[in-house]
PDB file of C-alpha atoms in Angstrom:
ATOM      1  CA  UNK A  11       0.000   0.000   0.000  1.00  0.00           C
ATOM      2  CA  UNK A  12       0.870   3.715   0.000  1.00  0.00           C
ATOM      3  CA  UNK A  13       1.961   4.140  -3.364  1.00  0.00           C
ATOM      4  CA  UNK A  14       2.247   7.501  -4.811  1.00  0.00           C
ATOM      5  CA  UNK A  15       2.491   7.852  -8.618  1.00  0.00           C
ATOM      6  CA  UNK A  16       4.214  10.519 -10.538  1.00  0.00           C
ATOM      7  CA  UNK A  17       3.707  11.876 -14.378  1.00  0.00           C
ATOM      8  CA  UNK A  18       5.552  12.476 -16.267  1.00  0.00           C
ATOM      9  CA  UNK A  19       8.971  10.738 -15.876  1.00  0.00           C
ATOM     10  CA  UNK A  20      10.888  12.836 -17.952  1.00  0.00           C
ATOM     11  CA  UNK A  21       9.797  15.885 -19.816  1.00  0.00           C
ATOM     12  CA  UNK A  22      11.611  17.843 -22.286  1.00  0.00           C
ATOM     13  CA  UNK A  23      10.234  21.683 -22.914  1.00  0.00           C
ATOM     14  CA  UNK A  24      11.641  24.841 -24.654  1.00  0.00           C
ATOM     15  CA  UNK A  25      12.356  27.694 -22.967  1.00  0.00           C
ATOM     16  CA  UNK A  26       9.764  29.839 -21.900  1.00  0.00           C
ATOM     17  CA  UNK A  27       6.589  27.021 -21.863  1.00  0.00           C
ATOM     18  CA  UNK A  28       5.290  25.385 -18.952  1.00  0.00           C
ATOM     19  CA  UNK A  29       5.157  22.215 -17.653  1.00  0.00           C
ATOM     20  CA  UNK A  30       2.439  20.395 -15.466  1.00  0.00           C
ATOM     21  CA  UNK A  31       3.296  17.510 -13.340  1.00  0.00           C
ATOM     22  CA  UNK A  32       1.133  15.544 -11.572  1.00  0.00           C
ATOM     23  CA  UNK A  33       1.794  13.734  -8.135  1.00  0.00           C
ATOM     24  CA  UNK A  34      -1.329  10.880  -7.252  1.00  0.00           C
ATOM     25  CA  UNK A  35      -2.017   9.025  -4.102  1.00  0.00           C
ATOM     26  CA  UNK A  36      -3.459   5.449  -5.302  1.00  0.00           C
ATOM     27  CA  UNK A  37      -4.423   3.839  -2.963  1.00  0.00           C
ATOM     28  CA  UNK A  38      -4.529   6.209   0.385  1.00  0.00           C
ATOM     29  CA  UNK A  39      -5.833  10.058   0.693  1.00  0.00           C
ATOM     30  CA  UNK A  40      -3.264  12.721   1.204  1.00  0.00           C
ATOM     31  CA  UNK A  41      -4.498  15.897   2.808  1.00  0.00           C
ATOM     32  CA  UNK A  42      -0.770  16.629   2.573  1.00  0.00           C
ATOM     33  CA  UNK A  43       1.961  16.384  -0.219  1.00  0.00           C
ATOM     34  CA  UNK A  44       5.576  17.508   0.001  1.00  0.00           C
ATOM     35  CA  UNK A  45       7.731  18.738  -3.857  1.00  0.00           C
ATOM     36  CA  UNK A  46      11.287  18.726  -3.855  1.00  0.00           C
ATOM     37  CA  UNK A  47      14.139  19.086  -6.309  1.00  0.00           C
ATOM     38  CA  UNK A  48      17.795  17.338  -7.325  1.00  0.00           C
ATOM     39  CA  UNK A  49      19.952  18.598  -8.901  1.00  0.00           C
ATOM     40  CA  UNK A  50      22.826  16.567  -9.812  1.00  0.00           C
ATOM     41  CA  UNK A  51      24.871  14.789  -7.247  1.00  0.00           C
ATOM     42  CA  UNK A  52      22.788  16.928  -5.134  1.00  0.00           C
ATOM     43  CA  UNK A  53      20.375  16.119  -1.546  1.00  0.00           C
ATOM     44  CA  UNK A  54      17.085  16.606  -2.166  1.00  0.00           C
ATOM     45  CA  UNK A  55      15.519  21.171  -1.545  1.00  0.00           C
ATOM     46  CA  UNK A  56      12.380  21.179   0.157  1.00  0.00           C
ATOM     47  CA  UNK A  57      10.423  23.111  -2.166  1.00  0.00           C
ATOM     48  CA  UNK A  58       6.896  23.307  -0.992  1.00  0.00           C
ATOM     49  CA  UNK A  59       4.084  21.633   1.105  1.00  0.00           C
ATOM     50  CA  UNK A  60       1.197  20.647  -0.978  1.00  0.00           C
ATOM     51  CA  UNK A  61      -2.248  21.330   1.176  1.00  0.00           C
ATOM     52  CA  UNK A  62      -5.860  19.985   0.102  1.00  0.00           C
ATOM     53  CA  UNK A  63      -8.196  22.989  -0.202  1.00  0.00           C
ATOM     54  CA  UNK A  64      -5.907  25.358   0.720  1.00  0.00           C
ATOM     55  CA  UNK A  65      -2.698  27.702  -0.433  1.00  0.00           C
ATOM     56  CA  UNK A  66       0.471  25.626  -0.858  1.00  0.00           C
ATOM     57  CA  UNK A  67       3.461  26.781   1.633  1.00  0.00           C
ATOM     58  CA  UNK A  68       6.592  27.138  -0.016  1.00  0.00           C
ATOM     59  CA  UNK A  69      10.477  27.256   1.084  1.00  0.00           C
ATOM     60  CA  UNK A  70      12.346  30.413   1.642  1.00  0.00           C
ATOM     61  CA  UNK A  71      13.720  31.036  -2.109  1.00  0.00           C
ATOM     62  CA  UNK A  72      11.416  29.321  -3.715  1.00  0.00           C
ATOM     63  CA  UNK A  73       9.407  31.952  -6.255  1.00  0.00           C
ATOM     64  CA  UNK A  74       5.432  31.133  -5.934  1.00  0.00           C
ATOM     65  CA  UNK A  75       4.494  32.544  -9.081  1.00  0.00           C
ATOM     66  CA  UNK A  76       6.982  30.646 -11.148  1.00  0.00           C
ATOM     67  CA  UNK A  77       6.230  26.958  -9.425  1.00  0.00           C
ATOM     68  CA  UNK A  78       2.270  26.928  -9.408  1.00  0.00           C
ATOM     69  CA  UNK A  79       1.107  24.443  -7.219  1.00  0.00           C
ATOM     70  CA  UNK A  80      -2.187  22.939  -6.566  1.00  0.00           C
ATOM     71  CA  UNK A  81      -3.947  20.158  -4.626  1.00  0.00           C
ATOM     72  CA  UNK A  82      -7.444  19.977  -5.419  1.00  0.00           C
ATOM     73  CA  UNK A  83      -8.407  16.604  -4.162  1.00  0.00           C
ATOM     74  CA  UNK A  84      -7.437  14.232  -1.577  1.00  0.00           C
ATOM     75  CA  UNK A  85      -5.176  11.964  -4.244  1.00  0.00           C
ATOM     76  CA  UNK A  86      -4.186  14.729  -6.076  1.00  0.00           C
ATOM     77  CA  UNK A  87      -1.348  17.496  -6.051  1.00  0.00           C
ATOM     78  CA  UNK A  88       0.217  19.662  -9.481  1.00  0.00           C
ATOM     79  CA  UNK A  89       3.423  21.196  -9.679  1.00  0.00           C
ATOM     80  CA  UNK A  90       3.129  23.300 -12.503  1.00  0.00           C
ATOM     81  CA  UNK A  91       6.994  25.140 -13.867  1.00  0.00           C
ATOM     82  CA  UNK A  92       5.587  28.359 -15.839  1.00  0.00           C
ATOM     83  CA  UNK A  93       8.176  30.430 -18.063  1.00  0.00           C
ATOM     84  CA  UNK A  94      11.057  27.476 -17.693  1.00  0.00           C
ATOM     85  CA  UNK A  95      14.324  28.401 -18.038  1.00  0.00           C
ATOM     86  CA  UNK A  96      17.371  26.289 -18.442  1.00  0.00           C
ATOM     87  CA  UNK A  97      18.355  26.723 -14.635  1.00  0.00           C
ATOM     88  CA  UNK A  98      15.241  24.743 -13.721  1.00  0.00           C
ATOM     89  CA  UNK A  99      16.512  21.884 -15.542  1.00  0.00           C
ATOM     90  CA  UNK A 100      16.171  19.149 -12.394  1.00  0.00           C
ATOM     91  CA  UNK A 101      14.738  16.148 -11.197  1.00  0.00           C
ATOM     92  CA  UNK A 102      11.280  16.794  -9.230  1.00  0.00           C
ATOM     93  CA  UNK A 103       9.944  15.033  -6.676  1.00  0.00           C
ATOM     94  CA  UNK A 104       6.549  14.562  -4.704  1.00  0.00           C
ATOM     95  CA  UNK A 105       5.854  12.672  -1.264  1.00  0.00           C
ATOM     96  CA  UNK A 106       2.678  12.118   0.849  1.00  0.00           C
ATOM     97  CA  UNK A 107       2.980  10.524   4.083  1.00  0.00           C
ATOM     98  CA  UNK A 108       2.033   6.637   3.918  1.00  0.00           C
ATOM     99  CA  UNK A 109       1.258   4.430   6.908  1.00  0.00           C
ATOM    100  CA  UNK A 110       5.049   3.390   7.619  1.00  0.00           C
ATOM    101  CA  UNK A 111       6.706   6.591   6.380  1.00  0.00           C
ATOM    102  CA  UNK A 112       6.972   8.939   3.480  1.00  0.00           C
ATOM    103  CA  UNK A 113       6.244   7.395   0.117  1.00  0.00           C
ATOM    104  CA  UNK A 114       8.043   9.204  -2.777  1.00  0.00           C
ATOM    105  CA  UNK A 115       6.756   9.203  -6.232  1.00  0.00           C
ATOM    106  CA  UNK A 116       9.270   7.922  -8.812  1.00  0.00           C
ATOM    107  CA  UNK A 117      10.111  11.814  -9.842  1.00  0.00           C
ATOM    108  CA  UNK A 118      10.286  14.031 -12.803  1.00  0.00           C
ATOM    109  CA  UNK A 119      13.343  14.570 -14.957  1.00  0.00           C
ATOM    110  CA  UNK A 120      12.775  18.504 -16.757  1.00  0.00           C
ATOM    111  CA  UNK A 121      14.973  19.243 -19.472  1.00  0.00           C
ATOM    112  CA  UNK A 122      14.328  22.973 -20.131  1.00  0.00           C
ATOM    113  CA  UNK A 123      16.114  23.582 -23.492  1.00  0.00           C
TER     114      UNK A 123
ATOM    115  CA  UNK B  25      15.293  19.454  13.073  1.00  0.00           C
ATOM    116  CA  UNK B  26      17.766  17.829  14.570  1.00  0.00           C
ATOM    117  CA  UNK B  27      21.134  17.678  12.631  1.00  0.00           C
ATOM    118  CA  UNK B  28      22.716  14.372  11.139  1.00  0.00           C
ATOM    119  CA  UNK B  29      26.263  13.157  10.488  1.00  0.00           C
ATOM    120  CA  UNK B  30      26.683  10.426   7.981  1.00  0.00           C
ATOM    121  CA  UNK B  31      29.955   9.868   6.252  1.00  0.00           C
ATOM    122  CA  UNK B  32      29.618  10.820   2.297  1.00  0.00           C
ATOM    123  CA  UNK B  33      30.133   7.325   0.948  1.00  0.00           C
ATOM    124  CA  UNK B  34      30.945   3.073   1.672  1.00  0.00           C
ATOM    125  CA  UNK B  35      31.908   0.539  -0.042  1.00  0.00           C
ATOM    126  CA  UNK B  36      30.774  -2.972   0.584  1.00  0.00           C
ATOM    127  CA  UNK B  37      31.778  -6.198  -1.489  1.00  0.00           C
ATOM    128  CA  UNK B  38      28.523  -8.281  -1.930  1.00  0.00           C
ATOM    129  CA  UNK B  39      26.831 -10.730  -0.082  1.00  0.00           C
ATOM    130  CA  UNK B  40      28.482  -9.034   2.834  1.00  0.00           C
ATOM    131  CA  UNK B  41      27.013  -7.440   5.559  1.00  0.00           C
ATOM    132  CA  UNK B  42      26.752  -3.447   5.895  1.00  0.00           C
ATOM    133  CA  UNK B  43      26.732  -1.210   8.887  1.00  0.00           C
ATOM    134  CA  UNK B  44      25.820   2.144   7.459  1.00  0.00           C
ATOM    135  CA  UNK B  45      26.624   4.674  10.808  1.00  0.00           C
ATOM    136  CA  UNK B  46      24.698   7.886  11.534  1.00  0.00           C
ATOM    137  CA  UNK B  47      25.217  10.499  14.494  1.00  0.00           C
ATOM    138  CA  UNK B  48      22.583  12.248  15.761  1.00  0.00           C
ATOM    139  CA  UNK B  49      24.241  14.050  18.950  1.00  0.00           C
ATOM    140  CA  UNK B  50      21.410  16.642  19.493  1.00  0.00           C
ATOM    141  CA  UNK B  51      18.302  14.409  19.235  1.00  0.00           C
ATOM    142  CA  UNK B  52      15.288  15.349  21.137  1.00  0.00           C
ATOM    143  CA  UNK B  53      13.257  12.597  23.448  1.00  0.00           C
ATOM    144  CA  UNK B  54      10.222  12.514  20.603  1.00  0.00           C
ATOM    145  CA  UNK B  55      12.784  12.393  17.766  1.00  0.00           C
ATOM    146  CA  UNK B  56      12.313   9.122  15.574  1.00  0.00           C
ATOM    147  CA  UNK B  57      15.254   8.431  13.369  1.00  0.00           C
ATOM    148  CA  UNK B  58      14.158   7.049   9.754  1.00  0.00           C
ATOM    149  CA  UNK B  59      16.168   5.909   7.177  1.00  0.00           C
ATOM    150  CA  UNK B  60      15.382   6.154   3.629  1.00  0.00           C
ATOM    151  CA  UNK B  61      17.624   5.082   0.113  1.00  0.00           C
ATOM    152  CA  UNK B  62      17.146   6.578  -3.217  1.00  0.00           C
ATOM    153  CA  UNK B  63      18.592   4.287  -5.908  1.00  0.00           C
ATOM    154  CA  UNK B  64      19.806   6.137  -8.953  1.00  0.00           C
ATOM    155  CA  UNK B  65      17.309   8.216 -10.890  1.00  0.00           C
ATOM    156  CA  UNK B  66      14.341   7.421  -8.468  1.00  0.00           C
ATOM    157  CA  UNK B  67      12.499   8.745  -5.746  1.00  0.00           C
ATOM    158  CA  UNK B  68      13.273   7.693  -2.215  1.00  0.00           C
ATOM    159  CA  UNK B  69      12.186   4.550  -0.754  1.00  0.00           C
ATOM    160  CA  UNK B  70      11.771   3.956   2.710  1.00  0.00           C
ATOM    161  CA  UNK B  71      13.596   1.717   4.932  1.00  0.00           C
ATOM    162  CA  UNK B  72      13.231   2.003   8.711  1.00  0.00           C
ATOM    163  CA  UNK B  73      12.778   3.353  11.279  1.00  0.00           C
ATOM    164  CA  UNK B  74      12.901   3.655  15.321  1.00  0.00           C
ATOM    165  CA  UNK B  75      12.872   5.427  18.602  1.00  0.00           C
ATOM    166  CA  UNK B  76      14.810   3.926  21.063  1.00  0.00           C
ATOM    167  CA  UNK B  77      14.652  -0.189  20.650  1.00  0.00           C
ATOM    168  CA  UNK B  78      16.483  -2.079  17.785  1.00  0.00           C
ATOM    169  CA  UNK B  79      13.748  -2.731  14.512  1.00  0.00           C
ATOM    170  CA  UNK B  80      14.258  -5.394  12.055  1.00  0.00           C
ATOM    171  CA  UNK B  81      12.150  -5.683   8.782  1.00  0.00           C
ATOM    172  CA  UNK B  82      12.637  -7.280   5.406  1.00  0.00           C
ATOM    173  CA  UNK B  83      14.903  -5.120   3.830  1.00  0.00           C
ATOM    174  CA  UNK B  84      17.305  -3.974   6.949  1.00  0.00           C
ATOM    175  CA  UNK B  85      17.950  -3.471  10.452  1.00  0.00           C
ATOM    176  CA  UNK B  86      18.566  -0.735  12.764  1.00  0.00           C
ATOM    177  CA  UNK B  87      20.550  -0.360  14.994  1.00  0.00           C
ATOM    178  CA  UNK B  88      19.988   2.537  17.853  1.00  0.00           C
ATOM    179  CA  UNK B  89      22.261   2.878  20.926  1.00  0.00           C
ATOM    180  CA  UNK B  90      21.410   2.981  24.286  1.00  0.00           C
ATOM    181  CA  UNK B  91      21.942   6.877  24.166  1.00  0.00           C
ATOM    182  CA  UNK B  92      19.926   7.228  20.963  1.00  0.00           C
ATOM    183  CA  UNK B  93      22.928   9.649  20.065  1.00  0.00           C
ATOM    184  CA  UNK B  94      23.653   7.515  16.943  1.00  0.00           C
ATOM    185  CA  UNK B  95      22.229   4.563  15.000  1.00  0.00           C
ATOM    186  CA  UNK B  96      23.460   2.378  12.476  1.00  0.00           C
ATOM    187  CA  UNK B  97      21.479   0.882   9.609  1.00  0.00           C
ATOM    188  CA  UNK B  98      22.397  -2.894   8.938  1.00  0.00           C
ATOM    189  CA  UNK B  99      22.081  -4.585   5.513  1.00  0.00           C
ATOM    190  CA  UNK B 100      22.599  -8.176   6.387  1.00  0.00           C
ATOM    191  CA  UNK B 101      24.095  -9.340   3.027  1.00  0.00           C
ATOM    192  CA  UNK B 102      24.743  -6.768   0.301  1.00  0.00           C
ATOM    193  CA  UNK B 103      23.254  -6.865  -3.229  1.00  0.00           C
ATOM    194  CA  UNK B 104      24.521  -4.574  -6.111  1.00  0.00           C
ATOM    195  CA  UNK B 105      20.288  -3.563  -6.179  1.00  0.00           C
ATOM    196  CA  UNK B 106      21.579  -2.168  -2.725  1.00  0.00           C
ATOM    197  CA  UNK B 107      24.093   0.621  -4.236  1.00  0.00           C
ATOM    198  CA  UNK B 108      22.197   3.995  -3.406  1.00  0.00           C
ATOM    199  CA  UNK B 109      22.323   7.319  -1.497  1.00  0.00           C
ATOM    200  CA  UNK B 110      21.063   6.099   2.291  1.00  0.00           C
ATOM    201  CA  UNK B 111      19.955   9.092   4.305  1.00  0.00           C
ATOM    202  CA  UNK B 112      19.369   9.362   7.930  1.00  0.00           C
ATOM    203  CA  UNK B 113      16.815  11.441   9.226  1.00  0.00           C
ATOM    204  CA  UNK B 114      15.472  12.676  12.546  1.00  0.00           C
ATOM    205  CA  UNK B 115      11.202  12.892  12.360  1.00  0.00           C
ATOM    206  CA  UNK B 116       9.592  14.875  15.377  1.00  0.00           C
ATOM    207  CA  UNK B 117       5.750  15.216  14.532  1.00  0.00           C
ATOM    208  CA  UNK B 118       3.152  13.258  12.475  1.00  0.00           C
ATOM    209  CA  UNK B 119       3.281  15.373   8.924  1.00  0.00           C
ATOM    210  CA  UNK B 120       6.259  17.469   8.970  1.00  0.00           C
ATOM    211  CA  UNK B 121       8.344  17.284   5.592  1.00  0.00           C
ATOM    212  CA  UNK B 122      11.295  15.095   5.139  1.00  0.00           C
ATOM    213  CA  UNK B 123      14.722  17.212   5.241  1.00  0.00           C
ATOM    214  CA  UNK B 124      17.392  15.580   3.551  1.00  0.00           C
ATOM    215  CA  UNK B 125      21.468  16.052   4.197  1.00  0.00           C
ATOM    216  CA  UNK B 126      24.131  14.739   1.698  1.00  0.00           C
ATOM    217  CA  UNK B 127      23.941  10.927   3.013  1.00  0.00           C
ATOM    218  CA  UNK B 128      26.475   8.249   2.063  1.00  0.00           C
ATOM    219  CA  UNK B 129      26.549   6.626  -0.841  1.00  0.00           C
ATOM    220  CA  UNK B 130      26.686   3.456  -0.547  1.00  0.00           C
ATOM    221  CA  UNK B 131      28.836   1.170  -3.546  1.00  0.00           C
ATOM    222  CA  UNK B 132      28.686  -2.174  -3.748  1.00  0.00           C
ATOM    223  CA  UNK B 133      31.323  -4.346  -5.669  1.00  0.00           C
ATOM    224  CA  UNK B 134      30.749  -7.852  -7.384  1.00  0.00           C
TER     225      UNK B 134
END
């Protein structure tokens, strides 16, 4: 159980377009989901908290307007990457707390080019 | 949260056994200490994960001493599916974020 599933895997875009991806609970509700981003050889950045209903809470840094999040049902949380540039060429990742821990989706490779 | 020291990478020949260390000096009395691994080019997976007694499960042990100042995470017989970024990390309350340091990576050699 407690599987979170993540869409696309890889995306490539051209500068300036923007990119939706999509973070699903399958089989458990998440009032809560967590984004984050790699860069290479790099930990995981905290990037925002995901909440149902409500206005997503994002890290110090982190520009609002430019990652558009939203979580409009229970299995359901968007990252969206408006206006991409180059520099936000990374790997993103979503998480939801599962009944033994934090379940990770399988993350998002963005090629901006 | 409470900080964690991990050295930045191991190296284990396979089928044997791993001890994968972790300090965690300042930990608080309601700290549990989870481990997670991210294999290359995936998300996280979790491990483990404990308070203050030794767990075992399917895919590791832990380790946590008596002073809960530092833990070790055990892999009883090392596969090369085991070669990935293992992260220790100190979880206070219920739906707080996972923060993530640098980890070790762990290498394993046929």
């Amino acid at each position: 159980g407690a599987v979170v599933s993540q869409h696309p895997s890889r995306v490539i875009c051209k500068s300036g377009t923007s990119v939706k991806i999509e973070c699903r609970s399958l089989d458990f509700q998440a009032t809560t989901m967590f984004w984050y981003r790699q860069f290479p050889k790099q930990s995981l950045m905290l990037m925002a908290t995901s909440n149902e209903g409500s206005k997503a809470t994002y890290e110090q840094g982190v520009e609002k307007d430019k990652f558009l999040i939203n979580h409009a049902s229970l299995t359901l949380s968007t990252l969206t990457v408006t206006s991409a540039h180059p520099e936000d060429s990374s790997f993103y990742i979503c998480s939801a707390r599962g009944t033994y821990g934090y379940t990770f989706g399988s993350g998002t490779r963005l090629t901006v080019v | 949260d409470a900080k964690t020291t991990q050295p930045n990478s191991m190296e284990s020949n396979e089928e044997e056994p791993v001890h994968l260390p972790c300090n965690h000096s300042t930990i608080s009395g309601t700290d549990y200490i989870h481990w997670y691994r991210q294999l290359p080019s995936q998300g996280p997976e979790y491990v483990i994960h404990g308070l203050t007694s030794n767990v075992n499960n399917r895919m590791a042990s832990l380790a946590i001493a008596e002073d809960r100042k530092s833990s070790t995470l055990i892999l009883h017989r090392a596969t090369l599916r085991d070669a990935a970024v293992y992260y220790c990390i100190l979880l206070n309350s219920g739906n707080t974020p996972l923060v993530f340091g640098k980890g070790t990576r762990l290498s394993v050699i046929a």
